mmCIF file of C-alpha atoms in Angstrom:
data_model
loop_
_atom_site.group_PDB
_atom_site.id
_atom_site.type_symbol
_atom_site.label_atom_id
_atom_site.label_comp_id
_atom_site.label_asym_id
_atom_site.label_seq_id
_atom_site.Cartn_x
_atom_site.Cartn_y
_atom_site.Cartn_z
ATOM 1 C CA UNK V 438 -79.247 77.059 64.061
ATOM 2 C CA UNK V 439 -78.155 76.844 60.627
ATOM 3 C CA UNK V 440 -76.994 79.499 58.328
ATOM 4 C CA UNK V 441 -77.643 77.316 55.364
ATOM 5 C CA UNK V 442 -80.663 78.367 53.155
ATOM 6 C CA UNK V 443 -83.482 75.846 53.113
ATOM 7 C CA UNK V 444 -84.063 76.356 49.519
ATOM 8 C CA UNK V 445 -80.371 75.368 48.547
ATOM 9 C CA UNK V 446 -80.805 71.935 46.538
ATOM 10 C CA UNK V 447 -77.158 70.879 46.914
ATOM 11 C CA UNK V 448 -77.770 71.067 50.964
ATOM 12 C CA UNK V 449 -80.755 69.143 50.570
ATOM 13 C CA UNK V 450 -79.225 66.391 48.533
ATOM 14 C CA UNK V 451 -76.412 65.983 51.017
ATOM 15 C CA UNK V 452 -78.725 65.687 53.935
ATOM 16 C CA UNK V 453 -80.899 63.064 52.331
ATOM 17 C CA UNK V 454 -80.544 59.730 53.977
ATOM 18 C CA UNK V 455 -82.890 57.356 52.165
ATOM 19 C CA UNK V 456 -82.998 57.931 48.409
ATOM 20 C CA UNK V 457 -79.949 60.188 47.607
ATOM 21 C CA UNK V 458 -77.233 59.160 45.408
ATOM 22 C CA UNK V 459 -74.237 59.104 47.732
ATOM 23 C CA UNK V 460 -70.847 58.608 46.461
ATOM 24 C CA UNK V 461 -70.027 55.532 48.630
ATOM 25 C CA UNK V 462 -72.930 53.191 49.177
ATOM 26 C CA UNK V 463 -71.918 50.009 50.929
ATOM 27 C CA UNK V 464 -73.895 47.439 48.891
ATOM 28 C CA UNK V 465 -74.124 47.439 44.968
ATOM 29 C CA UNK V 466 -72.940 50.981 44.643
ATOM 30 C CA UNK V 467 -70.026 52.129 42.728
ATOM 31 C CA UNK V 468 -68.349 54.117 45.428
ATOM 32 C CA UNK V 469 -65.638 53.184 47.707
ATOM 33 C CA UNK V 470 -67.813 51.647 50.302
ATOM 34 C CA UNK V 471 -68.283 47.919 51.221
ATOM 35 C CA UNK V 472 -71.740 47.235 50.064
ATOM 36 C CA UNK V 473 -73.044 48.483 46.565
ATOM 37 C CA UNK V 474 -74.245 51.831 46.676
ATOM 38 C CA UNK V 475 -73.073 54.560 44.207
ATOM 39 C CA UNK V 476 -72.551 57.261 46.803
ATOM 40 C CA UNK V 477 -70.245 57.359 49.831
ATOM 41 C CA UNK V 478 -73.253 56.720 52.162
ATOM 42 C CA UNK V 479 -73.031 53.398 54.234
ATOM 43 C CA UNK V 480 -76.638 52.032 54.199
ATOM 44 C CA UNK V 481 -78.353 53.167 51.123
ATOM 45 C CA UNK V 482 -78.287 56.885 50.793
ATOM 46 C CA UNK V 483 -76.341 59.290 48.446
ATOM 47 C CA UNK V 484 -74.043 60.265 51.145
ATOM 48 C CA UNK V 485 -70.330 58.930 51.411
ATOM 49 C CA UNK V 486 -71.087 56.608 54.153
ATOM 50 C CA UNK V 487 -73.734 54.157 52.456
ATOM 51 C CA UNK V 488 -73.478 50.414 53.185
ATOM 52 C CA UNK V 489 -75.859 48.305 51.192
ATOM 53 C CA UNK V 490 -77.555 49.561 47.960
ATOM 54 C CA UNK V 491 -75.618 52.438 46.770
ATOM 55 C CA UNK V 492 -73.616 52.611 43.377
ATOM 56 C CA UNK V 493 -70.287 53.573 44.822
ATOM 57 C CA UNK V 494 -67.194 51.457 44.397
ATOM 58 C CA UNK V 495 -67.986 48.800 47.087
ATOM 59 C CA UNK V 496 -65.393 46.413 48.301
ATOM 60 C CA UNK V 497 -67.237 43.411 49.030
ATOM 61 C CA UNK V 498 -69.584 42.144 46.382
ATOM 62 C CA UNK V 499 -71.286 42.764 43.085
ATOM 63 C CA UNK V 500 -69.871 46.134 42.383
ATOM 64 C CA UNK V 501 -67.853 47.364 39.569
ATOM 65 C CA UNK V 502 -65.157 48.916 41.581
ATOM 66 C CA UNK V 503 -62.083 47.221 42.924
ATOM 67 C CA UNK V 504 -63.886 44.904 45.112
ATOM 68 C CA UNK V 505 -62.352 41.951 46.798
ATOM 69 C CA UNK V 506 -64.680 39.104 45.422
ATOM 70 C CA UNK V 507 -66.300 39.958 41.957
ATOM 71 C CA UNK V 508 -65.215 43.499 41.363
ATOM 72 C CA UNK V 509 -62.916 44.437 38.420
ATOM 73 C CA UNK V 510 -60.773 46.660 40.434
ATOM 74 C CA UNK V 511 -57.111 45.816 41.223
ATOM 75 C CA UNK V 512 -58.117 44.245 44.530
ATOM 76 C CA UNK V 513 -60.858 41.567 43.827
ATOM 77 C CA UNK V 514 -60.052 38.317 45.298
ATOM 78 C CA UNK V 515 -62.296 35.775 43.330
ATOM 79 C CA UNK V 516 -63.822 36.662 39.971
ATOM 80 C CA UNK V 517 -62.414 39.970 39.036
ATOM 81 C CA UNK V 518 -60.148 40.857 36.059
ATOM 82 C CA UNK V 519 -57.344 42.230 37.943
ATOM 83 C CA UNK V 520 -54.268 40.401 39.197
ATOM 84 C CA UNK V 521 -56.243 38.093 41.574
ATOM 85 C CA UNK V 522 -54.488 35.121 43.173
ATOM 86 C CA UNK V 523 -56.651 32.171 42.047
ATOM 87 C CA UNK V 524 -57.729 32.697 38.501
ATOM 88 C CA UNK V 525 -56.375 35.979 37.302
ATOM 89 C CA UNK V 526 -54.259 36.433 34.244
ATOM 90 C CA UNK V 527 -51.081 38.070 35.695
ATOM 91 C CA UNK V 528 -47.700 36.839 36.499
ATOM 92 C CA UNK V 529 -49.092 33.419 37.743
ATOM 93 C CA UNK V 530 -48.947 32.207 34.350
ATOM 94 C CA UNK V 531 -45.129 32.283 33.976
ATOM 95 C CA UNK V 532 -44.466 28.788 35.689
ATOM 96 C CA UNK V 533 -46.963 27.165 33.041
ATOM 97 C CA UNK V 534 -45.164 28.881 30.053
ATOM 98 C CA UNK V 535 -41.837 27.735 31.354
ATOM 99 C CA UNK V 536 -42.921 24.094 31.543
ATOM 100 C CA UNK V 537 -44.311 24.188 28.031
ATOM 101 C CA UNK V 538 -41.061 25.723 26.608
ATOM 102 C CA UNK V 539 -39.186 22.984 28.313
ATOM 103 C CA UNK V 540 -41.183 20.245 27.014
ATOM 104 C CA UNK V 541 -40.835 21.884 23.507
ATOM 105 C CA UNK V 542 -37.153 21.972 23.677
ATOM 106 C CA UNK V 543 -37.089 18.282 25.042
ATOM 107 C CA UNK V 544 -39.103 17.345 21.807
ATOM 108 C CA UNK V 545 -36.964 19.251 19.559
ATOM 109 C CA UNK V 546 -33.811 17.748 21.074
ATOM 110 C CA UNK V 547 -35.327 14.024 20.876
ATOM 111 C CA UNK V 548 -36.228 14.874 17.004
ATOM 112 C CA UNK V 549 -32.581 16.139 16.344
ATOM 113 C CA UNK V 550 -31.072 13.019 18.028
ATOM 114 C CA UNK V 551 -33.320 10.826 16.099
ATOM 115 C CA UNK V 552 -32.141 12.844 12.828
ATOM 116 C CA UNK V 553 -28.474 12.130 13.674
ATOM 117 C CA UNK V 554 -29.145 8.576 14.335
ATOM 118 C CA UNK V 555 -30.911 8.049 10.988
ATOM 119 C CA UNK V 556 -28.075 9.881 9.257
ATOM 120 C CA UNK V 557 -25.462 7.559 10.810
ATOM 121 C CA UNK V 558 -27.543 4.621 9.856
ATOM 122 C CA UNK V 559 -27.679 5.854 6.263
ATOM 123 C CA UNK V 560 -24.010 6.433 5.998
ATOM 124 C CA UNK V 561 -23.263 2.886 7.303
ATOM 125 C CA UNK V 562 -25.662 1.377 4.920
ATOM 126 C CA UNK V 563 -24.027 3.328 2.059
ATOM 127 C CA UNK V 564 -20.536 2.239 3.191
ATOM 128 C CA UNK V 565 -21.705 -1.524 3.197
ATOM 129 C CA UNK V 566 -23.261 -1.182 0.066
ATOM 130 C CA UNK V 567 -20.120 0.214 -1.515
ATOM 131 C CA UNK V 568 -17.973 -2.685 -0.130
ATOM 132 C CA UNK V 569 -20.615 -5.176 -1.302
ATOM 133 C CA UNK V 570 -20.445 -3.638 -4.934
ATOM 134 C CA UNK V 571 -16.563 -3.795 -4.757
ATOM 135 C CA UNK V 572 -16.442 -7.388 -3.777
ATOM 136 C CA UNK V 573 -18.952 -8.188 -6.327
ATOM 137 C CA UNK V 574 -16.875 -6.475 -9.093
ATOM 138 C CA UNK V 575 -13.718 -8.192 -7.716
ATOM 139 C CA UNK V 576 -15.243 -11.506 -8.129
ATOM 140 C CA UNK V 577 -16.724 -10.846 -11.411
ATOM 141 C CA UNK V 578 -13.328 -9.559 -12.629
ATOM 142 C CA UNK V 579 -11.717 -12.911 -11.272
ATOM 143 C CA UNK V 580 -14.256 -14.982 -13.180
ATOM 144 C CA UNK V 581 -13.815 -13.127 -16.222
ATOM 145 C CA UNK V 582 -10.051 -13.563 -15.792
ATOM 146 C CA UNK V 583 -10.322 -17.283 -15.269
ATOM 147 C CA UNK V 584 -12.791 -17.669 -18.283
ATOM 148 C CA UNK V 585 -10.368 -15.510 -20.497
ATOM 149 C CA UNK V 586 -7.513 -17.832 -19.420
ATOM 150 C CA UNK V 587 -9.413 -20.907 -20.221
ATOM 151 C CA UNK V 588 -10.571 -19.471 -23.416
ATOM 152 C CA UNK V 589 -7.140 -18.589 -24.346
ATOM 153 C CA UNK V 590 -5.688 -22.011 -23.643
ATOM 154 C CA UNK V 591 -8.580 -23.684 -25.554
ATOM 155 C CA UNK V 592 -7.761 -21.429 -28.526
ATOM 156 C CA UNK V 593 -4.019 -22.084 -28.297
ATOM 157 C CA UNK V 594 -4.527 -25.965 -28.372
ATOM 158 C CA UNK V 595 -4.299 -27.164 -31.720
ATOM 159 C CA UNK V 596 -7.171 -29.193 -32.958
ATOM 160 C CA UNK V 597 -5.066 -30.832 -35.589
ATOM 161 C CA UNK V 598 -1.203 -30.876 -35.662
ATOM 162 C CA UNK V 599 -1.190 -31.483 -39.479
ATOM 163 C CA UNK V 600 -3.381 -28.230 -40.139
ATOM 164 C CA UNK V 601 -0.673 -26.008 -38.521
ATOM 165 C CA UNK V 602 1.736 -23.939 -40.575
ATOM 166 C CA UNK V 603 5.070 -25.172 -40.924
ATOM 167 C CA UNK V 604 7.655 -23.600 -38.274
ATOM 168 C CA UNK V 605 10.870 -24.241 -36.457
ATOM 169 C CA UNK V 606 10.532 -26.241 -33.320
ATOM 170 C CA UNK V 607 12.577 -24.539 -30.581
ATOM 171 C CA UNK V 608 13.793 -25.627 -27.210
ATOM 172 C CA UNK V 609 15.544 -23.085 -25.034
ATOM 173 C CA UNK V 610 18.769 -24.184 -23.002
ATOM 174 C CA UNK V 611 19.121 -21.054 -20.782
ATOM 175 C CA UNK V 612 21.363 -20.637 -17.717
ATOM 176 C CA UNK V 613 23.373 -23.318 -15.793
ATOM 177 C CA UNK V 614 22.655 -26.884 -16.521
ATOM 178 C CA UNK V 615 21.817 -28.561 -13.540
ATOM 179 C CA UNK V 616 19.074 -31.094 -12.100
ATOM 180 C CA UNK V 617 17.674 -28.108 -9.924
ATOM 181 C CA UNK V 618 17.802 -25.551 -12.576
ATOM 182 C CA UNK V 619 15.284 -24.776 -15.414
ATOM 183 C CA UNK V 620 17.905 -26.266 -17.840
ATOM 184 C CA UNK V 621 17.609 -29.632 -16.528
ATOM 185 C CA UNK V 622 17.927 -32.977 -18.607
ATOM 186 C CA UNK V 623 14.304 -34.082 -18.148
ATOM 187 C CA UNK V 624 12.636 -30.883 -19.077
ATOM 188 C CA UNK V 625 14.987 -30.294 -22.105
ATOM 189 C CA UNK V 626 14.449 -33.942 -23.512
ATOM 190 C CA UNK V 627 10.648 -33.455 -23.087
ATOM 191 C CA UNK V 628 10.719 -30.588 -25.211
ATOM 192 C CA UNK V 629 13.060 -32.025 -27.944
ATOM 193 C CA UNK V 630 10.823 -34.988 -28.261
ATOM 194 C CA UNK V 631 7.644 -32.945 -28.598
ATOM 195 C CA UNK V 632 9.368 -30.780 -31.261
ATOM 196 C CA UNK V 633 10.472 -33.805 -33.170
ATOM 197 C CA UNK V 634 7.308 -35.507 -33.100
ATOM 198 C CA UNK V 635 5.317 -32.593 -34.481
ATOM 199 C CA UNK V 636 4.590 -33.198 -38.196
ATOM 200 C CA UNK V 637 4.514 -29.309 -38.553
ATOM 201 C CA UNK V 638 7.983 -28.651 -37.507
ATOM 202 C CA UNK V 639 10.557 -28.506 -40.164
ATOM 203 C CA UNK V 640 13.489 -28.658 -37.878
ATOM 204 C CA UNK V 641 14.350 -28.863 -34.217
ATOM 205 C CA UNK V 642 16.383 -26.008 -32.770
ATOM 206 C CA UNK V 643 18.325 -26.034 -29.663
ATOM 207 C CA UNK V 644 18.569 -22.295 -28.716
ATOM 208 C CA UNK V 645 21.662 -22.310 -26.484
ATOM 209 C CA UNK V 646 22.755 -19.536 -24.071
ATOM 210 C CA UNK V 647 24.598 -21.423 -21.242
ATOM 211 C CA UNK V 648 28.051 -21.778 -19.522
ATOM 212 C CA UNK V 649 27.536 -25.406 -19.061
ATOM 213 C CA UNK V 650 27.105 -27.384 -15.785
ATOM 214 C CA UNK V 651 26.568 -30.781 -14.741
ATOM 215 C CA UNK V 652 28.302 -33.495 -16.815
ATOM 216 C CA UNK V 653 25.539 -36.022 -16.296
ATOM 217 C CA UNK V 654 22.783 -33.658 -17.237
ATOM 218 C CA UNK V 655 24.730 -32.623 -20.385
ATOM 219 C CA UNK V 656 25.386 -36.327 -21.167
ATOM 220 C CA UNK V 657 21.548 -37.289 -20.863
ATOM 221 C CA UNK V 658 20.689 -34.424 -23.223
ATOM 222 C CA UNK V 659 23.475 -35.407 -25.629
ATOM 223 C CA UNK V 660 22.448 -39.038 -26.035
ATOM 224 C CA UNK V 661 18.626 -38.185 -26.461
ATOM 225 C CA UNK V 662 19.666 -35.846 -29.374
ATOM 226 C CA UNK V 663 22.181 -38.392 -30.983
ATOM 227 C CA UNK V 664 19.439 -41.042 -30.776
ATOM 228 C CA UNK V 665 16.855 -38.701 -32.830
ATOM 229 C CA UNK V 666 19.696 -37.801 -35.027
ATOM 230 C CA UNK V 667 20.262 -41.450 -35.955
ATOM 231 C CA UNK V 668 16.855 -41.755 -37.090
ATOM 232 C CA UNK V 669 17.226 -39.149 -39.488
ATOM 233 C CA UNK V 670 13.747 -38.174 -40.034
ATOM 234 C CA UNK V 671 14.234 -34.457 -39.136
ATOM 235 C CA UNK V 672 17.289 -32.200 -38.888
ATOM 236 C CA UNK V 673 18.405 -30.983 -35.498
ATOM 237 C CA UNK V 674 20.186 -27.700 -35.237
ATOM 238 C CA UNK V 675 22.005 -26.220 -32.431
ATOM 239 C CA UNK V 676 22.221 -22.254 -32.474
ATOM 240 C CA UNK V 677 24.342 -20.510 -30.016
ATOM 241 C CA UNK V 678 23.135 -17.095 -28.690
ATOM 242 C CA UNK V 679 25.841 -15.515 -26.508
ATOM 243 C CA UNK V 680 27.473 -18.302 -24.847
ATOM 244 C CA UNK V 681 27.752 -22.113 -25.663
ATOM 245 C CA UNK V 682 30.600 -23.215 -23.487
ATOM 246 C CA UNK V 683 31.499 -26.631 -21.804
ATOM 247 C CA UNK V 684 28.451 -28.553 -21.054
ATOM 248 C CA UNK V 685 26.276 -26.460 -23.392
ATOM 249 C CA UNK V 686 28.653 -27.312 -26.225
ATOM 250 C CA UNK V 687 28.703 -30.867 -25.175
ATOM 251 C CA UNK V 688 24.743 -30.932 -25.976
ATOM 252 C CA UNK V 689 25.293 -29.102 -29.208
ATOM 253 C CA UNK V 690 27.951 -31.300 -30.492
ATOM 254 C CA UNK V 691 25.219 -33.900 -30.984
ATOM 255 C CA UNK V 692 23.177 -31.824 -33.277
ATOM 256 C CA UNK V 693 23.428 -32.125 -37.045
ATOM 257 C CA UNK V 694 24.614 -28.605 -37.325
ATOM 258 C CA UNK V 695 25.788 -25.916 -35.104
ATOM 259 C CA UNK V 696 25.376 -22.121 -35.797
ATOM 260 C CA UNK V 697 26.816 -19.348 -33.840
ATOM 261 C CA UNK V 698 27.066 -15.499 -34.164
ATOM 262 C CA UNK V 699 30.449 -14.034 -35.053
ATOM 263 C CA UNK V 700 30.794 -12.758 -31.386
ATOM 264 C CA UNK V 701 29.219 -15.876 -29.627
ATOM 265 C CA UNK V 702 31.622 -17.750 -27.284
ATOM 266 C CA UNK V 703 31.995 -21.323 -28.058
ATOM 267 C CA UNK V 704 34.047 -24.196 -26.788
ATOM 268 C CA UNK V 705 35.745 -24.549 -23.222
ATOM 269 C CA UNK V 706 35.958 -28.293 -23.688
ATOM 270 C CA UNK V 707 37.321 -29.313 -20.301
ATOM 271 C CA UNK V 708 36.382 -30.318 -16.787
ATOM 272 C CA UNK V 709 36.775 -28.128 -13.720
ATOM 273 C CA UNK V 710 36.772 -28.598 -9.975
ATOM 274 C CA UNK V 711 37.370 -25.789 -7.528
ATOM 275 C CA UNK V 712 37.740 -25.916 -3.660
ATOM 276 C CA UNK V 713 39.939 -24.348 -0.893
ATOM 277 C CA UNK V 714 42.631 -25.539 1.339
ATOM 278 C CA UNK V 715 41.980 -23.985 4.713
ATOM 279 C CA UNK V 716 43.903 -26.200 6.937
ATOM 280 C CA UNK V 717 46.522 -23.484 7.779
ATOM 281 C CA UNK V 718 43.770 -20.991 8.424
ATOM 282 C CA UNK V 719 42.093 -23.058 11.186
ATOM 283 C CA UNK V 720 45.444 -23.844 12.749
ATOM 284 C CA UNK V 721 46.232 -20.059 12.974
ATOM 285 C CA UNK V 722 42.862 -19.600 14.624
ATOM 286 C CA UNK V 723 43.337 -22.417 17.084
ATOM 287 C CA UNK V 724 40.438 -24.351 15.818
ATOM 288 C CA UNK V 725 40.413 -28.191 15.780
ATOM 289 C CA UNK V 726 38.570 -29.752 12.821
ATOM 290 C CA UNK V 727 36.869 -32.986 13.923
ATOM 291 C CA UNK V 728 36.030 -35.575 10.979
ATOM 292 C CA UNK V 729 35.163 -39.113 11.661
ATOM 293 C CA UNK V 730 35.369 -41.378 8.514
ATOM 294 C CA UNK V 731 35.188 -44.939 7.554
ATOM 295 C CA UNK V 732 37.856 -45.140 4.919
ATOM 296 C CA UNK V 733 41.254 -43.633 4.686
ATOM 297 C CA UNK V 734 40.298 -41.256 1.692
ATOM 298 C CA UNK V 735 36.743 -40.436 2.650
ATOM 299 C CA UNK V 736 37.422 -36.788 3.469
ATOM 300 C CA UNK V 737 40.123 -36.124 1.005
ATOM 301 C CA UNK V 738 37.989 -33.275 -0.636
ATOM 302 C CA UNK V 739 37.533 -31.575 2.899
ATOM 303 C CA UNK V 740 38.838 -28.058 2.610
ATOM 304 C CA UNK V 741 40.026 -28.120 6.237
ATOM 305 C CA UNK V 742 42.111 -31.254 5.754
ATOM 306 C CA UNK V 743 45.393 -31.668 3.930
ATOM 307 C CA UNK V 744 45.395 -33.531 0.726
ATOM 308 C CA UNK V 745 47.947 -36.012 0.364
ATOM 309 C CA UNK V 746 49.837 -36.224 -2.939
ATOM 310 C CA UNK V 747 48.353 -39.687 -3.871
ATOM 311 C CA UNK V 748 44.967 -38.328 -3.239
ATOM 312 C CA UNK V 749 45.663 -35.398 -5.446
ATOM 313 C CA UNK V 750 46.809 -37.723 -8.241
ATOM 314 C CA UNK V 751 43.688 -39.787 -7.899
ATOM 315 C CA UNK V 752 41.542 -36.775 -8.110
ATOM 316 C CA UNK V 753 43.380 -35.595 -11.296
ATOM 317 C CA UNK V 754 42.762 -38.986 -12.734
ATOM 318 C CA UNK V 755 39.132 -38.498 -12.179
ATOM 319 C CA UNK V 756 39.040 -35.234 -13.802
ATOM 320 C CA UNK V 757 41.290 -36.597 -16.948
ATOM 321 C CA UNK V 758 38.600 -39.618 -17.363
ATOM 322 C CA UNK V 759 35.639 -37.102 -17.337
ATOM 323 C CA UNK V 760 37.546 -34.840 -19.759
ATOM 324 C CA UNK V 761 38.172 -37.745 -22.132
ATOM 325 C CA UNK V 762 34.499 -38.666 -22.052
ATOM 326 C CA UNK V 763 33.768 -35.154 -23.253
ATOM 327 C CA UNK V 764 36.292 -35.298 -26.096
ATOM 328 C CA UNK V 765 35.096 -38.603 -27.230
ATOM 329 C CA UNK V 766 31.519 -37.137 -27.495
ATOM 330 C CA UNK V 767 32.567 -34.085 -29.371
ATOM 331 C CA UNK V 768 34.567 -36.060 -31.826
ATOM 332 C CA UNK V 769 31.652 -38.507 -32.336
ATOM 333 C CA UNK V 770 29.208 -35.685 -32.857
ATOM 334 C CA UNK V 771 31.566 -33.359 -35.015
ATOM 335 C CA UNK V 772 33.566 -36.090 -36.747
ATOM 336 C CA UNK V 773 35.792 -34.893 -39.610
ATOM 337 C CA UNK V 774 34.680 -31.227 -39.439
ATOM 338 C CA UNK V 775 37.053 -30.767 -36.308
ATOM 339 C CA UNK V 776 40.384 -29.131 -37.248
ATOM 340 C CA UNK V 777 43.578 -31.077 -36.284
ATOM 341 C CA UNK V 778 44.482 -28.589 -33.476
ATOM 342 C CA UNK V 779 45.170 -29.863 -29.870
ATOM 343 C CA UNK V 780 44.077 -26.518 -28.508
ATOM 344 C CA UNK V 781 40.298 -27.368 -29.211
ATOM 345 C CA UNK V 782 40.281 -29.738 -26.285
ATOM 346 C CA UNK V 783 42.438 -27.591 -24.031
ATOM 347 C CA UNK V 784 39.669 -25.806 -22.301
ATOM 348 C CA UNK V 785 39.956 -22.711 -24.334
ATOM 349 C CA UNK V 786 36.919 -20.565 -25.391
ATOM 350 C CA UNK V 787 36.583 -19.217 -28.841
ATOM 351 C CA UNK V 788 34.532 -16.515 -30.746
ATOM 352 C CA UNK V 789 32.135 -17.600 -33.440
ATOM 353 C CA UNK V 790 34.666 -16.744 -36.135
ATOM 354 C CA UNK V 791 37.356 -18.746 -34.594
ATOM 355 C CA UNK V 792 35.087 -21.582 -33.856
ATOM 356 C CA UNK V 793 34.321 -21.621 -37.458
ATOM 357 C CA UNK V 794 37.873 -22.145 -38.452
ATOM 358 C CA UNK V 795 38.512 -24.825 -35.976
ATOM 359 C CA UNK V 796 35.183 -26.696 -36.973
ATOM 360 C CA UNK V 797 33.482 -26.317 -33.725
ATOM 361 C CA UNK V 798 30.614 -24.725 -35.757
ATOM 362 C CA UNK V 799 29.338 -25.029 -39.242
ATOM 363 C CA UNK V 800 28.273 -21.605 -40.148
ATOM 364 C CA UNK V 801 27.851 -18.054 -38.724
ATOM 365 C CA UNK V 802 24.219 -16.825 -38.305
ATOM 366 C CA UNK V 803 21.317 -16.313 -35.591
ATOM 367 C CA UNK V 804 17.950 -18.006 -34.963
ATOM 368 C CA UNK V 805 16.055 -15.467 -37.228
ATOM 369 C CA UNK V 806 18.364 -16.335 -40.043
ATOM 370 C CA UNK V 807 17.820 -19.973 -39.527
ATOM 371 C CA UNK V 808 14.078 -19.543 -39.809
ATOM 372 C CA UNK V 809 14.426 -17.805 -43.121
ATOM 373 C CA UNK V 810 16.933 -20.741 -44.086
ATOM 374 C CA UNK V 811 14.399 -23.435 -43.457
ATOM 375 C CA UNK V 812 10.973 -21.897 -44.453
ATOM 376 C CA UNK V 813 9.764 -19.560 -46.963
ATOM 377 C CA UNK V 814 7.522 -17.798 -44.319
ATOM 378 C CA UNK V 815 9.600 -17.991 -41.012
ATOM 379 C CA UNK V 816 7.761 -19.188 -38.046
ATOM 380 C CA UNK V 817 9.204 -20.282 -34.735
ATOM 381 C CA UNK V 818 7.333 -22.079 -32.066
ATOM 382 C CA UNK V 819 8.560 -22.768 -28.391
ATOM 383 C CA UNK V 820 8.492 -26.297 -27.321
ATOM 384 C CA UNK V 821 10.103 -25.775 -24.047
ATOM 385 C CA UNK V 822 7.922 -27.241 -21.294
ATOM 386 C CA UNK V 823 6.689 -24.475 -18.970
ATOM 387 C CA UNK V 824 7.633 -24.616 -15.416
ATOM 388 C CA UNK V 825 5.566 -24.169 -12.222
ATOM 389 C CA UNK V 826 6.739 -20.762 -10.864
ATOM 390 C CA UNK V 827 6.089 -22.033 -7.167
ATOM 391 C CA UNK V 828 8.179 -25.125 -7.816
ATOM 392 C CA UNK V 829 10.929 -22.956 -9.448
ATOM 393 C CA UNK V 830 10.765 -20.160 -6.506
ATOM 394 C CA UNK V 831 11.031 -23.183 -4.183
ATOM 395 C CA UNK V 832 13.985 -24.717 -5.783
ATOM 396 C CA UNK V 833 15.808 -21.526 -5.928
ATOM 397 C CA UNK V 834 15.141 -20.652 -2.309
ATOM 398 C CA UNK V 835 16.357 -24.236 -1.310
ATOM 399 C CA UNK V 836 19.424 -24.012 -3.177
ATOM 400 C CA UNK V 837 20.264 -20.441 -1.914
ATOM 401 C CA UNK V 838 19.672 -21.520 1.802
ATOM 402 C CA UNK V 839 21.749 -24.575 1.266
ATOM 403 C CA UNK V 840 24.675 -22.683 -0.244
ATOM 404 C CA UNK V 841 24.379 -19.975 2.590
ATOM 405 C CA UNK V 842 24.705 -22.569 5.285
ATOM 406 C CA UNK V 843 27.397 -24.429 3.738
ATOM 407 C CA UNK V 844 25.374 -27.691 3.253
ATOM 408 C CA UNK V 845 26.420 -30.181 0.742
ATOM 409 C CA UNK V 846 24.729 -30.010 -2.674
ATOM 410 C CA UNK V 847 23.276 -32.827 -4.777
ATOM 411 C CA UNK V 848 25.192 -31.445 -7.916
ATOM 412 C CA UNK V 849 28.494 -33.008 -8.828
ATOM 413 C CA UNK V 850 31.547 -31.079 -7.815
ATOM 414 C CA UNK V 851 32.995 -31.935 -11.085
ATOM 415 C CA UNK V 852 31.811 -29.503 -13.762
ATOM 416 C CA UNK V 853 31.471 -29.015 -17.426
ATOM 417 C CA UNK V 854 31.201 -25.292 -16.849
ATOM 418 C CA UNK V 855 33.234 -22.051 -17.136
ATOM 419 C CA UNK V 856 34.782 -20.947 -13.697
#
């Protein structure tokens, strides 16, 4: 028996098994059943147990609930929009995103590395370009310098000596007179002859600033000057600057006139030889000197050997003979202008004023004053031959090394020179 009224519509709806709208049909429904009905009925009714055609949230196929295969609920397995395993759009996409980010980072790193390489190549190219420009400018400057020197040399070479203005032809005698020094006879004679042969030179001037030196070099220049002086075509004047002593005065005495400043030092007509006697020193040190000679007097100038009296007398005779040659040359050059004073040839040196009184010089003056003396418009031209700087350096180096090592020198030990 049933207490439920027959006419109750709700009761009738619940009891219906074929056409009702259950909450859980199994197929096609929207309820929680497995098929699809919309009610809960299993086969097709409206109840909660539908299985095939209801509209409830079925699990298996076609429904709109959270079915396993095609539903849109969170438990679908094949085609739903929830977090399904094969084709869903949930967290399964994170691995693909990470690979894409990694590839993008690698691409950016490659681009950055390429940029750095390009920058280094550009820097190296700029550096190479700067060096190329530097060397090009250096070569250009060198070529311009050579061209300027050549042009200067061409401009300085006279096209015609007769068109040059009148001038004094000067030859400089500077420093020690020696075959290995700038003041050597060959160089000085070359300059004197060039100044003499120039039709534009009003006079030849020996501009002297020297303590003297080699007797042979002095004699060579003296004879060359005397030969030109005897021709008489052009005056030769010796102008003493600071010092015109010994061999330098030997040269000057061949000139037509000698001019000196009031404070110049002139004279020292004498001969000198200087050495040492060290035989006692090596005896004290216990050193034995071994010298082998052929000739009894071959080593008489050896500083470690004792000089015998007859050897000393012989060497003094050599010095006296050389001194007499000096005296004869000065007398031949100066003539009657010399005072009758035996001190002149004693080796003393005099100031310009004292030398004037003794007849050693003709007047007091300087090179500039001589230019005004001889020319209305004073001009001076240097005829001293230029010297190769490398040759000069090599000579000085050789002489210095030889002196330091104590090697014998080519120059004479007898000197027309101040000590």
